[in-house]
mmCIF file of C-alpha atoms in Angstrom:
data_model
loop_
_atom_site.group_PDB
_atom_site.id
_atom_site.type_symbol
_atom_site.label_atom_id
_atom_site.label_comp_id
_atom_site.label_asym_id
_atom_site.label_seq_id
_atom_site.Cartn_x
_atom_site.Cartn_y
_atom_site.Cartn_z
ATOM 1 C CA MET A 4 90.425 -88.478 193.530
ATOM 2 C CA VAL A 5 92.455 -85.547 195.257
ATOM 3 C CA LEU A 6 93.049 -84.070 198.043
ATOM 4 C CA ASP A 7 91.701 -79.683 198.844
ATOM 5 C CA SER A 8 94.327 -77.936 197.240
ATOM 6 C CA LYS A 9 94.236 -75.500 200.162
ATOM 7 C CA ILE A 10 94.942 -78.402 202.194
ATOM 8 C CA LEU A 11 97.705 -80.244 200.699
ATOM 9 C CA PHE A 12 100.392 -77.507 200.058
ATOM 10 C CA GLY A 13 103.345 -79.815 198.989
ATOM 11 C CA LYS A 14 106.129 -76.522 199.436
ATOM 12 C CA GLU A 15 105.861 -76.647 202.919
ATOM 13 C CA THR A 16 107.022 -80.444 203.418
ATOM 14 C CA THR A 17 109.941 -79.795 200.661
ATOM 15 C CA MET A 18 112.634 -77.233 200.232
ATOM 16 C CA SER A 19 111.680 -75.296 197.784
ATOM 17 C CA SER A 20 114.558 -75.236 194.627
ATOM 18 C CA SER A 21 113.921 -71.434 194.417
ATOM 19 C CA VAL A 22 115.743 -70.836 197.943
ATOM 20 C CA ALA A 23 119.235 -69.827 196.083
ATOM 21 C CA LYS A 24 120.480 -67.328 198.265
ATOM 22 C CA GLU A 25 122.016 -67.745 201.759
ATOM 23 C CA GLU A 26 120.247 -64.651 203.870
ATOM 24 C CA LYS A 27 122.617 -62.975 206.164
ATOM 25 C CA SER A 28 120.844 -63.107 210.042
ATOM 26 C CA PRO A 29 122.478 -62.401 213.547
ATOM 27 C CA ILE A 30 122.155 -65.762 214.529
ATOM 28 C CA SER A 31 124.259 -67.217 211.482
ATOM 29 C CA SER A 32 127.656 -65.220 213.542
ATOM 30 C CA LEU A 33 126.868 -66.411 217.068
ATOM 31 C CA PRO A 34 127.742 -70.086 218.156
ATOM 32 C CA ASP A 35 126.019 -73.062 217.838
ATOM 33 C CA SER A 36 125.469 -73.566 221.804
ATOM 34 C CA MET A 37 123.855 -69.653 221.463
ATOM 35 C CA ALA A 38 122.106 -69.776 218.525
ATOM 36 C CA VAL A 39 120.758 -73.054 219.276
ATOM 37 C CA SER A 40 118.875 -71.613 222.828
ATOM 38 C CA TYR A 41 117.781 -68.689 220.788
ATOM 39 C CA LEU A 42 116.104 -71.003 218.405
ATOM 40 C CA ALA A 43 114.500 -73.359 220.821
ATOM 41 C CA ARG A 44 112.182 -70.185 222.105
ATOM 42 C CA VAL A 45 110.563 -70.148 218.566
ATOM 43 C CA SER A 46 107.640 -71.721 217.750
ATOM 44 C CA ARG A 47 107.977 -75.152 216.189
ATOM 45 C CA SER A 48 105.791 -74.113 213.463
ATOM 46 C CA ASP A 49 108.010 -71.232 212.580
ATOM 47 C CA HIS A 50 110.910 -74.048 212.411
ATOM 48 C CA LEU A 51 110.434 -74.599 208.333
ATOM 49 C CA ALA A 52 110.451 -70.812 207.815
ATOM 50 C CA LEU A 53 113.383 -70.455 209.534
ATOM 51 C CA SER A 54 115.210 -73.791 207.445
ATOM 52 C CA LEU A 55 114.642 -71.527 204.941
ATOM 53 C CA VAL A 56 117.095 -69.073 205.720
ATOM 54 C CA SER A 57 120.229 -69.980 205.215
ATOM 55 C CA LYS A 58 122.056 -73.508 205.713
ATOM 56 C CA LYS A 59 123.389 -73.102 209.052
ATOM 57 C CA HIS A 60 119.178 -72.291 210.618
ATOM 58 C CA ARG A 61 118.506 -75.435 208.366
ATOM 59 C CA SER A 62 121.053 -77.323 210.750
ATOM 60 C CA LEU A 63 120.516 -75.879 214.021
ATOM 61 C CA VAL A 64 116.495 -76.842 213.161
ATOM 62 C CA ASN A 65 117.237 -80.324 212.364
ATOM 63 C CA SER A 66 119.690 -81.145 215.122
ATOM 64 C CA SER A 67 119.236 -83.145 217.909
ATOM 65 C CA GLU A 68 120.497 -80.708 220.138
ATOM 66 C CA LEU A 69 117.518 -78.333 219.773
ATOM 67 C CA TYR A 70 114.768 -80.807 220.598
ATOM 68 C CA LYS A 71 117.467 -81.741 224.250
ATOM 69 C CA THR A 72 117.565 -77.800 224.392
ATOM 70 C CA ARG A 73 113.714 -77.390 224.002
ATOM 71 C CA SER A 74 112.969 -80.419 226.061
ATOM 72 C CA LEU A 75 115.267 -78.994 229.137
ATOM 73 C CA MET A 76 113.422 -75.264 228.944
ATOM 74 C CA GLY A 77 110.324 -77.234 229.018
ATOM 75 C CA LEU A 78 109.259 -75.784 225.437
ATOM 76 C CA THR A 79 108.518 -78.322 223.498
ATOM 77 C CA GLU A 80 105.014 -78.315 222.082
ATOM 78 C CA ALA A 81 102.499 -81.180 221.360
ATOM 79 C CA CYS A 82 101.890 -82.163 217.538
ATOM 80 C CA LEU A 83 99.242 -84.755 216.638
ATOM 81 C CA TYR A 84 100.121 -87.059 213.691
ATOM 82 C CA ILE A 85 97.577 -88.505 211.644
ATOM 83 C CA CYS A 86 97.814 -91.306 209.069
ATOM 84 C CA LEU A 87 94.764 -91.665 206.822
ATOM 85 C CA SER A 88 93.583 -94.457 204.552
ATOM 86 C CA ILE A 89 91.722 -92.672 201.478
ATOM 87 C CA LYS A 90 90.530 -95.925 199.214
ATOM 88 C CA PRO A 91 90.694 -96.375 196.413
ATOM 89 C CA ASP A 92 93.927 -95.350 197.158
ATOM 90 C CA THR A 93 96.030 -98.282 198.829
ATOM 91 C CA THR A 94 98.835 -95.642 199.770
ATOM 92 C CA PRO A 95 98.122 -94.711 203.777
ATOM 93 C CA ARG A 96 99.229 -90.583 203.819
ATOM 94 C CA GLY A 97 100.815 -88.940 206.883
ATOM 95 C CA PHE A 98 99.954 -85.700 208.615
ATOM 96 C CA ILE A 99 100.488 -83.536 211.134
ATOM 97 C CA LEU A 100 97.280 -81.075 212.749
ATOM 98 C CA ARG A 101 99.042 -77.762 214.220
ATOM 99 C CA ARG A 102 97.417 -75.705 216.396
ATOM 100 C CA ALA A 103 96.505 -72.494 214.546
ATOM 101 C CA ALA A 104 94.251 -70.022 213.710
ATOM 102 C CA GLN A 105 93.353 -72.000 210.563
ATOM 103 C CA ARG A 106 93.488 -75.767 211.840
ATOM 104 C CA ARG A 107 94.844 -77.913 209.197
ATOM 105 C CA LEU A 108 96.536 -81.162 208.260
ATOM 106 C CA ILE A 109 100.514 -80.895 206.729
ATOM 107 C CA PRO A 110 101.341 -83.457 204.491
ATOM 108 C CA ILE A 111 104.795 -85.779 205.408
ATOM 109 C CA PRO A 112 105.966 -88.297 203.750
ATOM 110 C CA ILE A 113 104.952 -92.204 204.016
ATOM 111 C CA PRO A 114 108.772 -94.687 204.830
ATOM 112 C CA LEU A 115 108.315 -97.406 202.122
ATOM 113 C CA ASN A 116 107.930 -97.904 198.474
ATOM 114 C CA PRO A 117 104.405 -96.447 197.613
ATOM 115 C CA SER A 118 103.251 -99.394 195.653
ATOM 116 C CA GLN A 119 103.436 -101.571 198.989
ATOM 117 C CA PRO A 120 102.760 -99.771 201.698
ATOM 118 C CA PRO A 121 102.504 -101.641 205.312
ATOM 119 C CA VAL A 122 98.831 -102.157 206.508
ATOM 120 C CA PHE A 123 97.883 -103.901 209.937
ATOM 121 C CA SER A 124 100.620 -102.501 211.472
ATOM 122 C CA SER A 125 100.537 -101.145 214.700
ATOM 123 C CA PHE A 126 102.558 -98.104 216.416
ATOM 124 C CA VAL A 127 103.860 -96.363 219.631
ATOM 125 C CA VAL A 128 105.183 -92.917 220.597
ATOM 126 C CA LEU A 129 108.597 -93.166 222.507
ATOM 127 C CA ASP A 130 110.423 -89.789 223.591
ATOM 128 C CA TRP A 131 110.127 -87.896 220.035
ATOM 129 C CA GLY A 132 109.283 -90.646 217.595
ATOM 130 C CA ILE A 133 106.981 -93.049 216.433
ATOM 131 C CA TYR A 134 107.610 -96.321 215.715
ATOM 132 C CA VAL A 135 105.281 -98.507 212.913
ATOM 133 C CA ILE A 136 105.361 -102.241 213.597
ATOM 134 C CA GLY A 137 105.207 -104.735 211.621
ATOM 135 C CA GLY A 138 101.884 -105.289 209.325
ATOM 136 C CA PHE A 139 101.347 -106.948 206.134
ATOM 137 C CA THR A 140 103.234 -106.066 202.622
ATOM 138 C CA LYS A 141 103.726 -108.097 199.857
ATOM 139 C CA ASP A 142 101.381 -110.355 200.647
ATOM 140 C CA THR A 143 102.698 -111.354 203.528
ATOM 141 C CA ARG A 144 103.625 -110.762 207.522
ATOM 142 C CA THR A 145 106.562 -108.195 207.835
ATOM 143 C CA SER A 146 108.849 -107.964 211.228
ATOM 144 C CA ASP A 147 109.939 -104.377 209.532
ATOM 145 C CA VAL A 148 109.516 -101.533 212.519
ATOM 146 C CA TRP A 149 110.162 -98.009 210.771
ATOM 147 C CA LEU A 150 110.941 -94.972 213.033
ATOM 148 C CA LEU A 151 109.414 -91.458 212.236
ATOM 149 C CA ASP A 152 111.796 -88.819 213.474
ATOM 150 C CA CYS A 153 109.217 -86.352 214.723
ATOM 151 C CA ARG A 154 112.239 -83.642 215.248
ATOM 152 C CA THR A 155 113.159 -83.216 211.263
ATOM 153 C CA ASN A 156 109.925 -86.032 209.685
ATOM 154 C CA THR A 157 111.878 -88.494 208.281
ATOM 155 C CA TRP A 158 111.738 -91.804 208.542
ATOM 156 C CA ARG A 159 114.300 -94.581 209.113
ATOM 157 C CA HIS A 160 114.685 -98.254 209.318
ATOM 158 C CA ALA A 161 114.741 -99.194 212.917
ATOM 159 C CA PRO A 162 115.817 -102.919 213.873
ATOM 160 C CA SER A 163 113.757 -105.665 212.665
ATOM 161 C CA MET A 164 111.633 -107.937 215.549
ATOM 162 C CA GLY A 165 112.183 -111.314 216.213
ATOM 163 C CA VAL A 166 109.702 -112.736 214.057
ATOM 164 C CA ALA A 167 106.936 -111.206 211.546
ATOM 165 C CA ARG A 168 103.364 -109.164 213.203
ATOM 166 C CA LEU A 169 100.170 -108.485 211.764
ATOM 167 C CA LEU A 170 98.237 -106.409 214.509
ATOM 168 C CA PRO A 171 100.182 -106.889 217.096
ATOM 169 C CA ALA A 172 99.404 -105.533 220.460
ATOM 170 C CA ALA A 173 102.200 -102.774 221.264
ATOM 171 C CA GLY A 174 102.960 -100.364 224.489
ATOM 172 C CA VAL A 175 105.823 -98.302 226.129
ATOM 173 C CA VAL A 176 106.677 -98.884 230.119
ATOM 174 C CA GLY A 177 109.703 -97.577 231.336
ATOM 175 C CA GLY A 178 111.090 -96.514 228.062
ATOM 176 C CA LYS A 179 110.695 -99.586 226.465
ATOM 177 C CA ILE A 180 108.846 -101.317 223.607
ATOM 178 C CA TYR A 181 106.248 -104.302 224.575
ATOM 179 C CA VAL A 182 104.744 -106.142 221.588
ATOM 180 C CA PHE A 183 102.663 -109.324 221.838
ATOM 181 C CA GLY A 184 101.112 -111.531 219.112
ATOM 182 C CA GLY A 185 100.344 -110.708 215.589
ATOM 183 C CA CYS A 186 102.536 -114.302 214.323
ATOM 184 C CA ASP A 187 101.673 -116.816 212.214
ATOM 185 C CA ASP A 188 102.139 -119.369 214.338
ATOM 186 C CA LEU A 189 100.165 -118.686 217.649
ATOM 187 C CA ASP A 190 102.949 -121.567 219.242
ATOM 188 C CA CYS A 191 106.061 -118.971 218.702
ATOM 189 C CA SER A 192 108.637 -118.465 221.013
ATOM 190 C CA ASN A 193 108.653 -114.935 219.733
ATOM 191 C CA TRP A 194 105.192 -114.510 220.817
ATOM 192 C CA ALA A 195 106.444 -111.517 223.245
ATOM 193 C CA GLU A 196 109.140 -109.333 222.960
ATOM 194 C CA VAL A 197 110.825 -106.196 223.824
ATOM 195 C CA PHE A 198 112.483 -103.299 222.132
ATOM 196 C CA ASP A 199 115.605 -101.497 224.213
ATOM 197 C CA PRO A 200 116.101 -98.146 222.140
ATOM 198 C CA VAL A 201 118.932 -97.838 224.457
ATOM 199 C CA THR A 202 120.985 -101.166 223.134
ATOM 200 C CA GLN A 203 118.719 -101.393 219.979
ATOM 201 C CA SER A 204 117.804 -104.750 220.435
ATOM 202 C CA TRP A 205 114.753 -107.008 220.940
ATOM 203 C CA ASP A 206 115.059 -109.641 223.478
ATOM 204 C CA THR A 207 112.216 -112.690 223.542
ATOM 205 C CA LEU A 208 109.756 -112.431 226.610
ATOM 206 C CA LEU A 209 108.169 -115.713 228.419
ATOM 207 C CA PRO A 210 104.755 -115.417 226.421
ATOM 208 C CA LEU A 211 101.306 -115.492 227.782
ATOM 209 C CA PRO A 212 100.539 -119.288 229.150
ATOM 210 C CA ASP A 213 97.468 -119.859 228.347
ATOM 211 C CA ARG A 214 96.771 -117.605 225.074
ATOM 212 C CA ASN A 215 94.510 -118.319 222.166
ATOM 213 C CA GLU A 216 93.617 -117.629 218.597
ATOM 214 C CA SER A 217 91.704 -114.115 219.966
ATOM 215 C CA ASP A 218 94.341 -113.316 221.902
ATOM 216 C CA ASN A 219 97.069 -113.125 218.973
ATOM 217 C CA LEU A 220 95.589 -110.300 216.512
ATOM 218 C CA ILE A 221 95.248 -107.586 218.922
ATOM 219 C CA GLY A 222 96.315 -104.444 216.982
ATOM 220 C CA GLU A 223 96.165 -101.772 219.811
ATOM 221 C CA ALA A 224 96.713 -101.928 223.688
ATOM 222 C CA LEU A 225 96.646 -99.636 226.778
ATOM 223 C CA VAL A 226 98.932 -98.797 229.459
ATOM 224 C CA MET A 227 97.645 -97.735 232.776
ATOM 225 C CA GLU A 228 99.220 -97.879 236.112
ATOM 226 C CA ASP A 229 102.361 -99.299 234.364
ATOM 227 C CA LYS A 230 100.292 -102.523 232.896
ATOM 228 C CA LEU A 231 99.763 -103.329 229.334
ATOM 229 C CA TYR A 232 96.313 -104.109 228.709
ATOM 230 C CA ALA A 233 95.328 -105.627 225.232
ATOM 231 C CA GLY A 234 92.272 -107.821 224.282
ATOM 232 C CA THR A 235 91.580 -109.835 227.399
ATOM 233 C CA PHE A 236 95.039 -110.053 228.850
ATOM 234 C CA PHE A 237 97.480 -108.153 230.541
ATOM 235 C CA TYR A 238 101.027 -107.902 231.690
ATOM 236 C CA SER A 239 103.186 -106.116 233.893
ATOM 237 C CA PRO A 240 106.569 -105.586 233.289
ATOM 238 C CA SER A 241 107.836 -104.579 236.651
ATOM 239 C CA ASP A 242 107.660 -108.391 237.900
ATOM 240 C CA SER A 243 106.755 -110.338 234.318
ATOM 241 C CA THR A 244 103.980 -111.310 234.855
ATOM 242 C CA TRP A 245 100.413 -112.186 233.124
ATOM 243 C CA GLY A 246 97.228 -111.843 233.735
ATOM 244 C CA ARG A 247 93.531 -111.892 232.632
ATOM 245 C CA ARG A 248 90.833 -108.730 232.514
ATOM 246 C CA THR A 249 88.003 -108.718 235.219
ATOM 247 C CA ARG A 250 85.965 -108.555 231.961
ATOM 248 C CA PRO A 251 86.217 -107.327 228.337
ATOM 249 C CA GLU A 252 86.501 -103.861 226.798
ATOM 250 C CA THR A 253 83.531 -102.785 225.020
ATOM 251 C CA LEU A 254 84.098 -99.934 223.428
ATOM 252 C CA ARG A 255 86.356 -99.531 220.740
ATOM 253 C CA TYR A 256 88.105 -96.275 220.917
ATOM 254 C CA CYS A 257 90.220 -95.455 224.065
ATOM 255 C CA CYS A 258 93.080 -93.685 225.224
ATOM 256 C CA VAL A 259 94.997 -93.058 228.283
ATOM 257 C CA ILE A 260 94.868 -89.378 229.524
ATOM 258 C CA GLU A 261 97.233 -88.539 232.632
ATOM 259 C CA GLY A 262 96.701 -91.923 234.024
ATOM 260 C CA MET A 263 92.389 -92.207 233.051
ATOM 261 C CA LEU A 264 90.669 -94.134 230.849
ATOM 262 C CA TYR A 265 88.696 -92.235 228.558
ATOM 263 C CA GLY A 266 87.052 -94.087 225.887
ATOM 264 C CA CYS A 267 84.101 -92.792 223.595
ATOM 265 C CA ASP A 268 81.157 -94.899 221.290
ATOM 266 C CA SER A 269 80.899 -94.364 217.145
ATOM 267 C CA LEU A 270 77.910 -91.669 218.353
ATOM 268 C CA GLY A 271 80.450 -89.269 220.086
ATOM 269 C CA ASN A 272 79.233 -90.377 223.852
ATOM 270 C CA LEU A 273 82.492 -90.133 225.928
ATOM 271 C CA VAL A 274 83.331 -91.674 229.134
ATOM 272 C CA TRP A 275 85.841 -92.155 231.853
ATOM 273 C CA ARG A 276 87.109 -94.619 234.833
ATOM 274 C CA GLU A 277 90.053 -94.580 236.733
ATOM 275 C CA SER A 278 91.042 -98.238 236.533
ATOM 276 C CA GLU A 279 89.510 -101.204 234.924
ATOM 277 C CA GLU A 280 87.706 -102.495 237.875
ATOM 278 C CA LEU A 281 85.984 -98.986 238.165
ATOM 279 C CA GLU A 282 82.421 -98.317 236.146
ATOM 280 C CA TRP A 283 82.095 -95.731 232.881
ATOM 281 C CA ASN A 284 81.501 -92.204 233.508
ATOM 282 C CA GLN A 285 79.625 -89.721 231.121
ATOM 283 C CA VAL A 286 81.767 -86.772 230.479
ATOM 284 C CA LYS A 287 80.162 -83.988 231.108
ATOM 285 C CA GLY A 288 79.079 -81.131 229.175
ATOM 286 C CA LEU A 289 79.440 -82.626 225.730
ATOM 287 C CA GLU A 290 75.850 -82.443 224.446
ATOM 288 C CA ALA A 291 76.906 -80.385 221.820
ATOM 289 C CA LEU A 292 79.593 -82.643 220.293
ATOM 290 C CA ARG A 293 76.630 -85.841 221.338
ATOM 291 C CA MET A 294 73.866 -83.820 219.025
ATOM 292 C CA ASN A 295 76.488 -83.299 216.017
ATOM 293 C CA PHE A 296 76.862 -87.194 215.931
ATOM 294 C CA SER A 297 73.060 -88.060 216.658
ATOM 295 C CA SER A 298 71.869 -85.704 213.471
ATOM 296 C CA ARG A 299 71.380 -87.441 210.247
ATOM 297 C CA VAL A 300 71.976 -86.202 207.051
ATOM 298 C CA SER A 301 69.479 -87.601 205.275
ATOM 299 C CA ARG A 302 66.101 -89.084 206.661
ATOM 300 C CA ARG A 303 65.829 -91.906 204.248
ATOM 301 C CA SER A 304 68.945 -93.781 205.071
ATOM 302 C CA SER A 305 71.276 -93.967 208.040
ATOM 303 C CA LEU A 306 74.425 -94.534 205.265
ATOM 304 C CA PHE A 307 75.669 -91.142 206.108
ATOM 305 C CA GLU A 308 75.076 -90.841 209.901
ATOM 306 C CA LYS A 309 78.400 -89.561 211.177
ATOM 307 C CA ARG A 310 80.620 -91.996 213.103
ATOM 308 C CA VAL A 311 83.903 -91.673 215.397
ATOM 309 C CA SER A 312 87.148 -92.880 213.884
ATOM 310 C CA LYS A 313 89.654 -92.462 216.158
ATOM 311 C CA LEU A 314 89.722 -91.099 219.643
ATOM 312 C CA SER A 315 93.938 -90.225 220.796
ATOM 313 C CA ASN A 316 95.121 -87.603 223.323
ATOM 314 C CA PHE A 317 96.504 -83.917 222.165
ATOM 315 C CA GLY A 318 98.527 -83.244 224.988
ATOM 316 C CA VAL A 319 96.842 -83.482 228.029
ATOM 317 C CA ASN A 320 93.259 -82.347 225.503
ATOM 318 C CA ILE A 321 91.261 -85.457 224.190
ATOM 319 C CA VAL A 322 90.578 -85.331 220.494
ATOM 320 C CA VAL A 323 87.822 -87.095 218.850
ATOM 321 C CA PHE A 324 87.893 -87.517 214.287
ATOM 322 C CA TRP A 325 85.126 -88.904 212.358
ATOM 323 C CA VAL A 326 84.479 -88.803 208.822
ATOM 324 C CA GLY A 327 81.458 -86.212 207.367
ATOM 325 C CA PRO A 328 78.859 -87.203 204.428
ATOM 326 C CA ARG A 329 81.152 -85.464 201.802
ATOM 327 C CA TRP A 330 84.000 -87.697 203.241
ATOM 328 C CA ASP A 331 85.799 -84.561 204.390
ATOM 329 C CA VAL A 332 87.834 -86.143 208.393
ATOM 330 C CA TRP A 333 86.454 -83.883 211.086
ATOM 331 C CA CYS A 334 88.427 -83.466 214.149
ATOM 332 C CA ALA A 335 87.242 -81.922 218.026
ATOM 333 C CA GLU A 336 89.161 -81.218 220.673
ATOM 334 C CA ILE A 337 88.475 -81.162 224.254
ATOM 335 C CA SER A 338 89.831 -80.002 227.156
ATOM 336 C CA LEU A 339 88.942 -81.986 230.192
ATOM 337 C CA GLU A 340 88.332 -80.834 233.956
ATOM 338 C CA ARG A 341 88.743 -83.144 236.613
ATOM 339 C CA ARG A 342 86.286 -82.016 239.794
ATOM 340 C CA LYS A 343 86.817 -84.438 242.803
ATOM 341 C CA GLU A 344 84.641 -82.575 245.077
ATOM 342 C CA GLU A 345 81.766 -83.870 242.379
ATOM 343 C CA GLY A 346 83.241 -86.460 241.493
ATOM 344 C CA GLU A 347 83.191 -85.830 237.790
ATOM 345 C CA VAL A 348 84.956 -85.012 234.487
ATOM 346 C CA TRP A 349 83.519 -82.405 232.796
ATOM 347 C CA GLY A 350 84.725 -81.460 228.706
ATOM 348 C CA THR A 351 84.609 -78.460 226.669
ATOM 349 C CA ILE A 352 85.253 -78.233 223.340
ATOM 350 C CA LYS A 353 88.211 -76.053 222.229
ATOM 351 C CA TRP A 354 87.292 -76.255 218.282
ATOM 352 C CA SER A 355 85.487 -78.564 215.911
ATOM 353 C CA GLU A 356 85.829 -78.106 212.159
ATOM 354 C CA ALA A 357 86.649 -80.156 209.300
ATOM 355 C CA VAL A 358 90.593 -80.372 208.941
ATOM 356 C CA ILE A 359 90.546 -82.540 205.204
ATOM 357 C CA THR A 360 88.344 -82.860 202.162
ATOM 358 C CA VAL A 361 89.098 -85.586 199.555
ATOM 359 C CA GLU A 362 87.362 -84.772 196.299
ATOM 360 C CA HIS A 363 85.671 -87.068 194.457
ATOM 361 C CA ALA A 364 84.048 -87.722 191.087
ATOM 362 C CA PRO A 365 80.143 -87.783 191.544
ATOM 363 C CA PHE A 366 78.844 -91.426 193.022
ATOM 364 C CA ALA A 367 82.705 -92.403 193.037
ATOM 365 C CA ARG A 368 83.387 -95.542 196.271
ATOM 366 C CA VAL A 369 85.732 -93.711 198.543
ATOM 367 C CA GLU A 370 86.408 -94.814 201.719
ATOM 368 C CA VAL A 371 87.961 -92.491 204.326
ATOM 369 C CA GLU A 372 89.422 -93.872 207.745
ATOM 370 C CA VAL A 373 91.995 -92.596 210.689
ATOM 371 C CA LEU A 374 94.628 -95.672 210.482
ATOM 372 C CA TYR A 375 96.136 -93.633 213.661
ATOM 373 C CA ALA A 376 96.986 -90.569 215.606
ATOM 374 C CA ALA A 377 99.811 -90.052 218.055
ATOM 375 C CA SER A 378 100.813 -86.593 219.948
ATOM 376 C CA VAL A 379 104.067 -86.265 219.965
ATOM 377 C CA ASN A 380 106.058 -83.619 222.057
ATOM 378 C CA VAL A 381 108.528 -81.961 219.737
#
């Protein structure tokens, strides 16, 4: 089984050995601060090409100063990072989705030994990085935390948690990472922890008092109004209090964009609401998306019916992923318009197409799943 060669162009993810000569450039003669100011105005999609010009260009493109300058100038761009599981291959694969005339997934490296990749991990986005938290490796839970630096697309090992976790709930509030559950022992004193990226340390929180087994393996959490919602409970970091949700979440795919909660069922019905207490409302204007999901490739069987695989934000837009009948991964990016006078939210499909195709032998058993999708401003 291989991926479409038009998608997996590995030369774009590694430094070409054929680039041996340093090209002269006007930027090479400028002071670093001035050169960074110029490079900050260049689209990030061109940074790879710039890094091939010279060692100085490469150093500046990969520097933290470039990210800080782009942030101060309001020039950061949303990049969508995606992790795919393509079985029978046991190694997850990482990609970046670019906004371009030809949308495609660009491969990035996976952090761990490919023979023992983590599964059943959780992830959060904080500033310019993606933290992959816990999981199952070498047949046991792990306390490992890995950080993908999205400025340079390189991985490093972040400080480990106080306890190993499998499918913990994780979220970011006030610049700190909160992690709950996933422990082997439900009564573990480290059941809830918080990570401070400034001090690079984990601290233990008072755990949910009436927790049960269903509270322990969550996998995903949502942040709304500075509270973390996971499963049937929520946590408020501002006053260190726990509570139970008024009703359980029935939708599997949810994300928060500009303070509003969006959800999607497996057939592409997109809904929204402003708080936990309110009812879901249909996002208007997406009949084409729903028709796409309701169509079947085979009238004799629903085996090949298209199903949503993941929902995520892409900046202020929303993206829906699904797996097609030929094991190709499709994506639709949808812009959202809030019409307050009508009390409605309307969606417009900006584009919809296959972003990767999995080639496989006839009648081979293949399973494709989007493990996570995360939008990072860099």
